[in-house]
PDB file of C-alpha atoms and ligand atoms in Angstrom:
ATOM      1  CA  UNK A  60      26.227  28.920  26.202  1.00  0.00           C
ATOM      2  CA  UNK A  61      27.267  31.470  23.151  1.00  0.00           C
ATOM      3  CA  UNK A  62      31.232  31.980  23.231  1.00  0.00           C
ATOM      4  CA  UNK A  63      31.878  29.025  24.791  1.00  0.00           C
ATOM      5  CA  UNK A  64      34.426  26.701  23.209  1.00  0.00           C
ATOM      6  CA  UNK A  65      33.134  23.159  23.633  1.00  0.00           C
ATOM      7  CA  UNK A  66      35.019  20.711  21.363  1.00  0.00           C
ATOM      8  CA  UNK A  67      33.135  20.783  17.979  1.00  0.00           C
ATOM      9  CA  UNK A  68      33.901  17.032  17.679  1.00  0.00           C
ATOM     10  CA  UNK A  69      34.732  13.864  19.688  1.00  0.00           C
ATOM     11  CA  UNK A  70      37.959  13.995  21.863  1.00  0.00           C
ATOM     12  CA  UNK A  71      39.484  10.841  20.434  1.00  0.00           C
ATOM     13  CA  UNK A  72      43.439   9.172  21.927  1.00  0.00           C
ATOM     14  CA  UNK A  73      44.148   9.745  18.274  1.00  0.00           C
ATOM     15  CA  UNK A  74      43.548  13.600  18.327  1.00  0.00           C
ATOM     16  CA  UNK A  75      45.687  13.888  21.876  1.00  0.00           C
ATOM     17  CA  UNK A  76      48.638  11.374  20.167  1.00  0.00           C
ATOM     18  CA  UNK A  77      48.145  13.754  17.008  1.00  0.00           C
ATOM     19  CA  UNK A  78      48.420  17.063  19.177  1.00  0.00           C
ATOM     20  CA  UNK A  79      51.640  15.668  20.995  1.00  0.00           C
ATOM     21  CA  UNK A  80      52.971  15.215  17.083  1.00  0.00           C
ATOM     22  CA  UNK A  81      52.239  19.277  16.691  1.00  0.00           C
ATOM     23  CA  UNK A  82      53.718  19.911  20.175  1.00  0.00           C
ATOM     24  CA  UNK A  83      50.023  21.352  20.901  1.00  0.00           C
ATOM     25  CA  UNK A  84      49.259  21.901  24.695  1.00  0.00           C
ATOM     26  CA  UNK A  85      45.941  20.477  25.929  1.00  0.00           C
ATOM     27  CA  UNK A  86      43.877  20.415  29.399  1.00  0.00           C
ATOM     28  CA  UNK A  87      42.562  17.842  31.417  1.00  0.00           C
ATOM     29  CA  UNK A  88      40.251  18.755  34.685  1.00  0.00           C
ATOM     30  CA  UNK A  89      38.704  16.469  36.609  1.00  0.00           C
ATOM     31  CA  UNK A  90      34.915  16.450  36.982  1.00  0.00           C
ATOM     32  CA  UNK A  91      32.031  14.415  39.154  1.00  0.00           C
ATOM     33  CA  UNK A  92      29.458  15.657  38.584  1.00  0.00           C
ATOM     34  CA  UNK A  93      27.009  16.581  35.526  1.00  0.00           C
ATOM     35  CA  UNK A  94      26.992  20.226  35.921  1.00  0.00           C
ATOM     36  CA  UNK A  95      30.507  20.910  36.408  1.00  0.00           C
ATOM     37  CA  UNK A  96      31.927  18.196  33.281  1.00  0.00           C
ATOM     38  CA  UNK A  97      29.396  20.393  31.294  1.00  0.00           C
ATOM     39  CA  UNK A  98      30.563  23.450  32.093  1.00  0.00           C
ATOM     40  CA  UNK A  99      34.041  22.416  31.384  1.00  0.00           C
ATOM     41  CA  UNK A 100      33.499  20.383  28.433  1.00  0.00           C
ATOM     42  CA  UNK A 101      31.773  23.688  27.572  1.00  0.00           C
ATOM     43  CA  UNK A 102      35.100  25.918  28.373  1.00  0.00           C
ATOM     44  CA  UNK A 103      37.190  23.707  25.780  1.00  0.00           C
ATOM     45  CA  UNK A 104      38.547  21.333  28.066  1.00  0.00           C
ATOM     46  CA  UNK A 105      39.830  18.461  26.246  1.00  0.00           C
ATOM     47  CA  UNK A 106      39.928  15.751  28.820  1.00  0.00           C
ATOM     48  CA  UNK A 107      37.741  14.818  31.699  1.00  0.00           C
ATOM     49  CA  UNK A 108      38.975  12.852  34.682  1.00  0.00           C
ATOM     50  CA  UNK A 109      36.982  11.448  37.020  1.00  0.00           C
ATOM     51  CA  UNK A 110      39.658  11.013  39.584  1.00  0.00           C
ATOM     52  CA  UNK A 111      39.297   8.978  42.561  1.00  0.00           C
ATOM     53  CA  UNK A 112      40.178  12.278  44.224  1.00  0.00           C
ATOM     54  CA  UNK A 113      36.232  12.067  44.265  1.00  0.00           C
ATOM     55  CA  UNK A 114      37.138  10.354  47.707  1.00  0.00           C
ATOM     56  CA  UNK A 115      38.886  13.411  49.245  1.00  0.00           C
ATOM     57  CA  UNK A 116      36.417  16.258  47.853  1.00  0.00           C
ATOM     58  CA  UNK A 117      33.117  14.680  46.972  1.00  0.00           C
ATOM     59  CA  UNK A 118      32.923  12.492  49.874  1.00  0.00           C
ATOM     60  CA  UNK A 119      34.944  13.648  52.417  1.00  0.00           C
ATOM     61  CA  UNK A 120      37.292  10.796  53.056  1.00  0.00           C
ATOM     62  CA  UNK A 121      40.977  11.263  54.326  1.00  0.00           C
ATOM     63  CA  UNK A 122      42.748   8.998  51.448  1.00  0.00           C
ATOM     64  CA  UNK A 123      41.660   7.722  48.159  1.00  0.00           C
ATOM     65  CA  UNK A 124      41.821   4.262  49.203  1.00  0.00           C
ATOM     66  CA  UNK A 125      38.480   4.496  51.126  1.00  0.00           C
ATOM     67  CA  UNK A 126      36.342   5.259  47.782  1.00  0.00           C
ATOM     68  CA  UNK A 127      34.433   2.733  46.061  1.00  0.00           C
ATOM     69  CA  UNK A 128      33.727   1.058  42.549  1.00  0.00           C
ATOM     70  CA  UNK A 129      29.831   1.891  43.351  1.00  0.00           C
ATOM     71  CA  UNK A 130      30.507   5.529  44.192  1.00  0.00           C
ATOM     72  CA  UNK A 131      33.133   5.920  41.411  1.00  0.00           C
ATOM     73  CA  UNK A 132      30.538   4.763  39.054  1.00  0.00           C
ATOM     74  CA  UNK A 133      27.247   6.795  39.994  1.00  0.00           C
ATOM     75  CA  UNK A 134      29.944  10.042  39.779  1.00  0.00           C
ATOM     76  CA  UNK A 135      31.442   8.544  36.471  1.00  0.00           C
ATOM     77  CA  UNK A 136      28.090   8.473  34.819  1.00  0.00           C
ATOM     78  CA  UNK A 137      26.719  11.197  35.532  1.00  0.00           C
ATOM     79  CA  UNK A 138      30.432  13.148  34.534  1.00  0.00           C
ATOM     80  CA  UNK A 139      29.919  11.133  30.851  1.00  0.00           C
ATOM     81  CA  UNK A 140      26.281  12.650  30.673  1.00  0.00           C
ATOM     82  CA  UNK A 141      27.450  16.429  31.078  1.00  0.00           C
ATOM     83  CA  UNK A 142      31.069  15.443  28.928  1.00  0.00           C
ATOM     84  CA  UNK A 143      29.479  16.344  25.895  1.00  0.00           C
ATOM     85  CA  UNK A 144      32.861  15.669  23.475  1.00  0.00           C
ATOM     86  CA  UNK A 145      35.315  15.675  26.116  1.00  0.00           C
ATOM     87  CA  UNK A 146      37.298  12.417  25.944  1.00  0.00           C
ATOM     88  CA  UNK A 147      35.974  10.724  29.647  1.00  0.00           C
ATOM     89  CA  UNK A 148      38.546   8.938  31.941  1.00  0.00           C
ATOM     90  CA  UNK A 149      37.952   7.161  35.110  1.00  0.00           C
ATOM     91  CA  UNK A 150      39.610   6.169  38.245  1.00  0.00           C
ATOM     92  CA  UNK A 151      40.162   2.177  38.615  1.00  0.00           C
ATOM     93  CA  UNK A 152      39.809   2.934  42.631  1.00  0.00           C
ATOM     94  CA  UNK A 153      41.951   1.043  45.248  1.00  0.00           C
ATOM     95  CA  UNK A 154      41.357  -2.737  45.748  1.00  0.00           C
ATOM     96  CA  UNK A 155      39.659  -3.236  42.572  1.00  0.00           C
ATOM     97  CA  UNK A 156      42.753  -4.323  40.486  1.00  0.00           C
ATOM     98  CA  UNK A 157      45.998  -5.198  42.001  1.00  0.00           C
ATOM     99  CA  UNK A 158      45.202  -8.806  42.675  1.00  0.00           C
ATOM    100  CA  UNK A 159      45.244  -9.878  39.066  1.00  0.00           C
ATOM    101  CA  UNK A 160      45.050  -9.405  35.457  1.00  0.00           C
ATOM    102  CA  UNK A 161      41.260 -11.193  35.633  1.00  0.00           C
ATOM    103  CA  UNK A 162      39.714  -8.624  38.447  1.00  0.00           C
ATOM    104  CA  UNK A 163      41.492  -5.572  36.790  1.00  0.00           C
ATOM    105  CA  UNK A 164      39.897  -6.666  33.486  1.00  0.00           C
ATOM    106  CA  UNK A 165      36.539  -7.499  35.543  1.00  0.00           C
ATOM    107  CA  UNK A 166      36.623  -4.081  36.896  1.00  0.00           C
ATOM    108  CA  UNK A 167      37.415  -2.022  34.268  1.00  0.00           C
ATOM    109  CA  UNK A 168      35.077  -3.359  31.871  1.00  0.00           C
ATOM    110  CA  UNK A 169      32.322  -2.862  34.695  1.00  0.00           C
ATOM    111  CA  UNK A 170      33.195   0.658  35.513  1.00  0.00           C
ATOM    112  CA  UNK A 171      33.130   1.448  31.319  1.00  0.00           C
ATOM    113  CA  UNK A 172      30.215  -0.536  30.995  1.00  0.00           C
ATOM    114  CA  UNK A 173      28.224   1.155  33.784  1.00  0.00           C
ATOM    115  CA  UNK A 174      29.793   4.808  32.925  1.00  0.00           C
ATOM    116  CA  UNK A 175      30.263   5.430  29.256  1.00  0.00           C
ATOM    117  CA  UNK A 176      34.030   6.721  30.547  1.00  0.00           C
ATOM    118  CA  UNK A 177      36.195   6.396  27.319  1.00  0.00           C
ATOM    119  CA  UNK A 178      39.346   5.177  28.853  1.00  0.00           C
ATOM    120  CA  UNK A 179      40.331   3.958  32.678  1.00  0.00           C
ATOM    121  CA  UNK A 180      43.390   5.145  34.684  1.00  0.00           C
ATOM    122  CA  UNK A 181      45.863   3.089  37.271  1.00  0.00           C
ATOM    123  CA  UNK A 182      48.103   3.707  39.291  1.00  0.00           C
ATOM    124  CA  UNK A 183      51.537   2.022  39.387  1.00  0.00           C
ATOM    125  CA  UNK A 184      54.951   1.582  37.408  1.00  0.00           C
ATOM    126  CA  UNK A 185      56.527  -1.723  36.433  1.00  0.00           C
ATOM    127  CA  UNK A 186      54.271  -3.621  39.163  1.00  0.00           C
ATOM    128  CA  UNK A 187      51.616  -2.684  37.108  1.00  0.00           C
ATOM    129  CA  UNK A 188      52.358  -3.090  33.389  1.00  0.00           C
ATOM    130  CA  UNK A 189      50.925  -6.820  33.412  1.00  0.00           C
ATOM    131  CA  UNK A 190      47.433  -5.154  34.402  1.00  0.00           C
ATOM    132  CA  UNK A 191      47.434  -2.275  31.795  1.00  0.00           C
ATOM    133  CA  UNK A 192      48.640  -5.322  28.874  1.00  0.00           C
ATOM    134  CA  UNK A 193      45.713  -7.208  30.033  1.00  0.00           C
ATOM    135  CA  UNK A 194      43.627  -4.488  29.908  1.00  0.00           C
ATOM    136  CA  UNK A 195      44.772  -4.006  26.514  1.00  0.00           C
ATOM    137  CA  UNK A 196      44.188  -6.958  25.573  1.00  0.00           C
ATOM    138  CA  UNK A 197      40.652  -6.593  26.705  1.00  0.00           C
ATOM    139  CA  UNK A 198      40.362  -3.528  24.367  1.00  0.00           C
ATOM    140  CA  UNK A 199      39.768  -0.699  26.587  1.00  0.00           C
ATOM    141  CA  UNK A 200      41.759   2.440  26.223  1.00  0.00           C
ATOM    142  CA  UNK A 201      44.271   2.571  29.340  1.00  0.00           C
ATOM    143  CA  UNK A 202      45.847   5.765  30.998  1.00  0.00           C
ATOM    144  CA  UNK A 203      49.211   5.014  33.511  1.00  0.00           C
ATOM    145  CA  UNK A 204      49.756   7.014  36.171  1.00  0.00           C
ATOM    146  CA  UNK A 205      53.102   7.270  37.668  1.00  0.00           C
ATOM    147  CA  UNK A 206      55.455   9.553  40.117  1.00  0.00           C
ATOM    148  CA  UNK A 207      53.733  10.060  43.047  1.00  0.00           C
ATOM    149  CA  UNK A 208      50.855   7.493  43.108  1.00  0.00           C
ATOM    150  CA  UNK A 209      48.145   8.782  45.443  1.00  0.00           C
ATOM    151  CA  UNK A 210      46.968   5.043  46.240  1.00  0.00           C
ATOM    152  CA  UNK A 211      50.249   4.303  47.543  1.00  0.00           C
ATOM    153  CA  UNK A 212      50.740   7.063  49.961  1.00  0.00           C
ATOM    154  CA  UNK A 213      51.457   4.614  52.970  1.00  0.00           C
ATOM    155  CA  UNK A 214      54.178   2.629  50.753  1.00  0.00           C
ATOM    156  CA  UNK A 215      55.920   5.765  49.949  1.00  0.00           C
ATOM    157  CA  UNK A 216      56.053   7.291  53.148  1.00  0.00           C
ATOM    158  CA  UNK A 217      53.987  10.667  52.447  1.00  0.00           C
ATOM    159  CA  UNK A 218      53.121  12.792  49.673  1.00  0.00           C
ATOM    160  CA  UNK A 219      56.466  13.466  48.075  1.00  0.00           C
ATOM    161  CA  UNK A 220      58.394  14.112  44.804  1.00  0.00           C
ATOM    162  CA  UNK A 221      59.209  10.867  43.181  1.00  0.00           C
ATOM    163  CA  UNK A 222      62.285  10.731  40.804  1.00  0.00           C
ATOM    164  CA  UNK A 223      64.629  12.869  42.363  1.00  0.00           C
ATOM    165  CA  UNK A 224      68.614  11.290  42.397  1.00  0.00           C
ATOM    166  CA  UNK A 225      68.517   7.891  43.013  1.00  0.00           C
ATOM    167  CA  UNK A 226      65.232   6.784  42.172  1.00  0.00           C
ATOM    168  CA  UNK A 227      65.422   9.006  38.914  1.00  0.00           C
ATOM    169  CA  UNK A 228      66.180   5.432  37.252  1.00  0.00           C
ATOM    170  CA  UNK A 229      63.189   3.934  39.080  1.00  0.00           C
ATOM    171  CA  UNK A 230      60.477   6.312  36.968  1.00  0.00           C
ATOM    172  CA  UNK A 231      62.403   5.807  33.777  1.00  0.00           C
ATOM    173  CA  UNK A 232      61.851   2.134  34.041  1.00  0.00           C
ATOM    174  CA  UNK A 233      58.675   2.840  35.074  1.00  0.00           C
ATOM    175  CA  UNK A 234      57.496   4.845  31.829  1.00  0.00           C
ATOM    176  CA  UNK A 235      59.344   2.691  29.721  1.00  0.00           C
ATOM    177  CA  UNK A 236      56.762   0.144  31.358  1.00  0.00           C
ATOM    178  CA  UNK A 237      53.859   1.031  31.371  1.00  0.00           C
ATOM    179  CA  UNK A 238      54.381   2.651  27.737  1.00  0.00           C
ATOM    180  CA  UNK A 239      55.600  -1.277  26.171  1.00  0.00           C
ATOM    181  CA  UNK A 240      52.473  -2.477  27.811  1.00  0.00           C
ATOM    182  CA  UNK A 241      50.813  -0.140  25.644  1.00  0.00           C
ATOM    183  CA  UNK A 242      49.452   2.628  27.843  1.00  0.00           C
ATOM    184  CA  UNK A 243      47.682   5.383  25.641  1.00  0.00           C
ATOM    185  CA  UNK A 244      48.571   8.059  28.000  1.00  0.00           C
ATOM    186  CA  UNK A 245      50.308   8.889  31.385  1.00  0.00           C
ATOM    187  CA  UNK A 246      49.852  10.675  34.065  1.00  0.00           C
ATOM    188  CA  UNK A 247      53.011  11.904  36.212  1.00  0.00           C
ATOM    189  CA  UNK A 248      52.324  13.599  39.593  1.00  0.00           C
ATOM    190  CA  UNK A 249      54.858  15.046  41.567  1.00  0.00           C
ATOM    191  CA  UNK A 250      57.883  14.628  39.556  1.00  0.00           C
ATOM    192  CA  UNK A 251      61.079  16.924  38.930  1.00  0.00           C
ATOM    193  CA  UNK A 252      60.646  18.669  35.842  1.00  0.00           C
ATOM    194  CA  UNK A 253      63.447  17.874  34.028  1.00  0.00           C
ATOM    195  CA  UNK A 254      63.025  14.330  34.132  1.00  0.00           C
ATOM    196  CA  UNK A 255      59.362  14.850  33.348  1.00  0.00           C
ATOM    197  CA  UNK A 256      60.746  16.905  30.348  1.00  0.00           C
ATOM    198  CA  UNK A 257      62.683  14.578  29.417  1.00  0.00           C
ATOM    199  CA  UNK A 258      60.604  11.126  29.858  1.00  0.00           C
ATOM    200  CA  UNK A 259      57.898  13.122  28.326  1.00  0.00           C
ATOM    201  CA  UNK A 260      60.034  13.218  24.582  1.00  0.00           C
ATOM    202  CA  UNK A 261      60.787   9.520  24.884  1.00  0.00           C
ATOM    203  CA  UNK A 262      57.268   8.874  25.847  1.00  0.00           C
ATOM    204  CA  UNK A 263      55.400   7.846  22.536  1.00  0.00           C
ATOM    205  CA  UNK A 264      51.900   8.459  24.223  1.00  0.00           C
ATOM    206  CA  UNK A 265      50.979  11.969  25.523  1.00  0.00           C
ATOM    207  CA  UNK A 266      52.085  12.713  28.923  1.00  0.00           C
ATOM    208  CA  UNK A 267      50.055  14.447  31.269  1.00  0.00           C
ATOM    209  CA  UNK A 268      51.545  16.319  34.481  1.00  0.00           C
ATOM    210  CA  UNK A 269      50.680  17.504  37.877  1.00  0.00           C
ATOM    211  CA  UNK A 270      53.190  18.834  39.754  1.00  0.00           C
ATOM    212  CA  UNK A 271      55.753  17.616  36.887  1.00  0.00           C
ATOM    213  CA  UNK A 272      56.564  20.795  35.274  1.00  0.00           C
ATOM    214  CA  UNK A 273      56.102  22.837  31.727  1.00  0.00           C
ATOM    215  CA  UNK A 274      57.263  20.051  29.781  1.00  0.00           C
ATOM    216  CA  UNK A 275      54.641  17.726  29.627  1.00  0.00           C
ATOM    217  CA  UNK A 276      52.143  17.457  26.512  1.00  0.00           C
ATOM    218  CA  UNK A 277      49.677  18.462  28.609  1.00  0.00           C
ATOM    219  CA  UNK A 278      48.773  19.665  32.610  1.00  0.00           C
ATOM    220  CA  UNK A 279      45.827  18.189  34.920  1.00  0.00           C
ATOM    221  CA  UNK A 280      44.584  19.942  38.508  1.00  0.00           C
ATOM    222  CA  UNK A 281      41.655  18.729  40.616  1.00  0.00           C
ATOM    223  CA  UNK A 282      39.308  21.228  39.732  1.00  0.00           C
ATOM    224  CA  UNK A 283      38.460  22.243  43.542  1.00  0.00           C
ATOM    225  CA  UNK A 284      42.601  23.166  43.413  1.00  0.00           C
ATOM    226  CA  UNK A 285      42.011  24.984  40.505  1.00  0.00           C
ATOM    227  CA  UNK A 286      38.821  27.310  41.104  1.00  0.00           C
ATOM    228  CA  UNK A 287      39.897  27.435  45.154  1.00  0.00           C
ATOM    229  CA  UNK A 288      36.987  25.542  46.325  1.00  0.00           C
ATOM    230  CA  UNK A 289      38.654  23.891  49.028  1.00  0.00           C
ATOM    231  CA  UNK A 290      37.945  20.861  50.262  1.00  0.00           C
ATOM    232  CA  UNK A 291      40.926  20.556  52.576  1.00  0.00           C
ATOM    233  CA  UNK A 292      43.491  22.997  54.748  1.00  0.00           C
ATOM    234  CA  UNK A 293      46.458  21.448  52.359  1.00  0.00           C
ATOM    235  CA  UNK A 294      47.489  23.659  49.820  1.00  0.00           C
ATOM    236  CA  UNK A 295      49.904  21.586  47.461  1.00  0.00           C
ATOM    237  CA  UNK A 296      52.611  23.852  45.838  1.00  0.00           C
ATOM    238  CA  UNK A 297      52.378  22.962  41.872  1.00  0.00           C
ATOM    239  CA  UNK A 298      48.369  24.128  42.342  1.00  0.00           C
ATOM    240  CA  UNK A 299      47.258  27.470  40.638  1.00  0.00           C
ATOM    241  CA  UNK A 300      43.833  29.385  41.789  1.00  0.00           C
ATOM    242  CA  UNK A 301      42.270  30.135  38.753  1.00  0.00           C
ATOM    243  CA  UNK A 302      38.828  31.219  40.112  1.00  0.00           C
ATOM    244  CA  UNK A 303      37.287  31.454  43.849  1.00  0.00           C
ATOM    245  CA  UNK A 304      34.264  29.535  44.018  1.00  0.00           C
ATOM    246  CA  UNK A 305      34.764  28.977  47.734  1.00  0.00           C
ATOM    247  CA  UNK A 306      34.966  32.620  48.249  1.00  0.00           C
ATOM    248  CA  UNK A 307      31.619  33.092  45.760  1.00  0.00           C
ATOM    249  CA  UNK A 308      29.758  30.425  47.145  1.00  0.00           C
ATOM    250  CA  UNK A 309      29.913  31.527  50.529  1.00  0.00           C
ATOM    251  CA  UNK A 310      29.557  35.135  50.008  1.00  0.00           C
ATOM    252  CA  UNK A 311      26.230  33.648  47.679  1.00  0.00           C
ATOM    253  CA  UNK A 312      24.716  31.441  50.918  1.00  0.00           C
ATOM    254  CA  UNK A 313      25.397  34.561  52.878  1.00  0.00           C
ATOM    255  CA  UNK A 314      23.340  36.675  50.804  1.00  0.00           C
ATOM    256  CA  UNK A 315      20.488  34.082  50.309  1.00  0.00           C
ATOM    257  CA  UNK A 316      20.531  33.961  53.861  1.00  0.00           C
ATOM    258  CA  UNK A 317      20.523  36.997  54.786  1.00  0.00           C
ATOM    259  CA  UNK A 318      17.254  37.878  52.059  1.00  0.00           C
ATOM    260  CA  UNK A 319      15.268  34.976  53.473  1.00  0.00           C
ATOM    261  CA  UNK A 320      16.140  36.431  57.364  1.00  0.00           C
ATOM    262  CA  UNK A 321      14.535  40.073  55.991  1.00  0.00           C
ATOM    263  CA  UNK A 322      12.028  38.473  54.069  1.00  0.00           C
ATOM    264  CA  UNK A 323      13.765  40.241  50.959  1.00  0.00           C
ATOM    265  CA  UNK A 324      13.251  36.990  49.317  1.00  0.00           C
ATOM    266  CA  UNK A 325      10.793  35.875  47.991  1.00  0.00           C
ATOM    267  CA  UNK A 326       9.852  39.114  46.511  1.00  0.00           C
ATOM    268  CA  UNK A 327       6.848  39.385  43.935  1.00  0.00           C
ATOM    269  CA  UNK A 328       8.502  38.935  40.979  1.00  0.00           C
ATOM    270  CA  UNK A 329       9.153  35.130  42.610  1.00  0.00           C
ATOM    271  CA  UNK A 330       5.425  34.508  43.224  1.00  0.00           C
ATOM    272  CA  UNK A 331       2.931  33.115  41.901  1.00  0.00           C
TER     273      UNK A 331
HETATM  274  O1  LIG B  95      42.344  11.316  41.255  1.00  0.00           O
HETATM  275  C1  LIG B  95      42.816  12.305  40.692  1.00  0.00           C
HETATM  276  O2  LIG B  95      42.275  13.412  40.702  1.00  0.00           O
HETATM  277  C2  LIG B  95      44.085  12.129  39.988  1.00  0.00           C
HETATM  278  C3  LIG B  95      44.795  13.361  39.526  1.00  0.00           C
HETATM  279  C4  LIG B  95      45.423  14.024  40.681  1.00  0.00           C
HETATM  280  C5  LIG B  95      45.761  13.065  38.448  1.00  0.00           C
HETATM  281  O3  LIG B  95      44.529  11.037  39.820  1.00  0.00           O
END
């Protein structure tokens, strides 16, 4: 692992609240597995997610809302074993908190308890603050997530940008929100980004985009967008390729297969 750039110490809120002070940029991937939170915690990356995006590349399903607080939590733990000092945060998944303060709280404190995740993420505006000052209350670190809300895909018609003329009020509210119910950081997906720009300089805690533009403290992609290991057709436009696993891991199986057919593999240096 020499040259790599793994955080010499603990990711704490305080450091990310500190860097947003500096205007220092930072980098949150998700992760769900061991191997790939510690290669990333290895590459420098500040902040882990374990999004319940799980549900679309990990296990196949068509929307988030099918993934559950089991399967979030076997993938959470194992992510907080590879996180090394990457700051950990998990996925409250669909179902598990809308109902009221009491099963947010119930579920949340499970998911840390069972994971080791440093903080837990929601989804929601306004409708939401009551859960995240409840949460608060409960003293776990909370991360908001607001824009396009990935839970909510039915209620909003499709994945679309959320903010844009009329409803540019809607997010401000929204942010002002979740941040007075004392949200340590917020996500905002899908947003224009001159209202993510500017929401992000009113926004006390650091702001984390996707698909919201330069302007944010900091950026966050699913990792399979961002090393083009696709788990889907859709392409969404804010996503950069930074790598081609798909591409390597193919052409790999291809190869192994292809040595095993010949009986090029095992060769003698592999035997015993
Ligand atoms: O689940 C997830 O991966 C997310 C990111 C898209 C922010 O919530």
């Amino acid at each position: 692992m020499s040259g790599y750039l793994t955080p010499k110490k603990k990711v704490w809120v305080a450091d990310l609240v500190a860097k947003k002070a500096h205007g220092e940029k930072w980098a949150m991937l998700t992760a769900y597995d061991y191997a790939t939170a510690r290669t990333f915690a290895a590459a420098g990356i500040e902040c882990l997610l374990v999004g319940d995006s799980a549900a679309n590349v990990v296990y196949g399903y068509e929307t988030t809302n099918h993934i559950s607080l089991d399967e979030m939590a076997y993938l959470g733990a194992a992510v907080v074993r590879g996180a090394g000092n990457a700051l950990v945060v998990i996925d409250l998944p669909f179902g598990t908190y809308e109902a009221s303060d009491e099963q947010c709280v119930r579920t949340a404190t499970e998911l840390v308890r069972r994971t080791g995740a440093n903080m837990v993420k929601l989804e929601g505006g306004s409708r939401i603050a009551p859960r995240i000052r409840a949460l608060k209350q409960a003293g776990l670190a909370v991360c908001a997530h607001v824009g396009f809300t990935p839970q909510s895909v039915d209620n909003l018609s499709g994945f679309k940008v959320q903010g844009r003329d009329d409803s540019a009020d809607q997010l401000r509210a929204d942010t002002e929100a979740v941040t007075e119910a004392g949200a340590d950081m917020a996500v905002f997906e899908m947003v224009p980004a001159d209202l993510a720009t500017e929401l992000t300089a009113a926004c006390p805690a650091p702001v984390i985009g996707i698909g919201a533009g330069a302007g944010t403290d900091a950026q966050v992609l699913v990792w399979h967008d961002m090393a083009d290991f696709p788990a889907g057709d859709h392409r969404a436009r804010f996503v950069q390729r930074f790598g081609s696993i798909g591409a390597d891991l193919a052409a790999a199986a291809a190869d192994y297969k292809r040595a095993v057919h010949t009986g090029q593999f095992p060769a003698p240096e592999h035997t015993f």
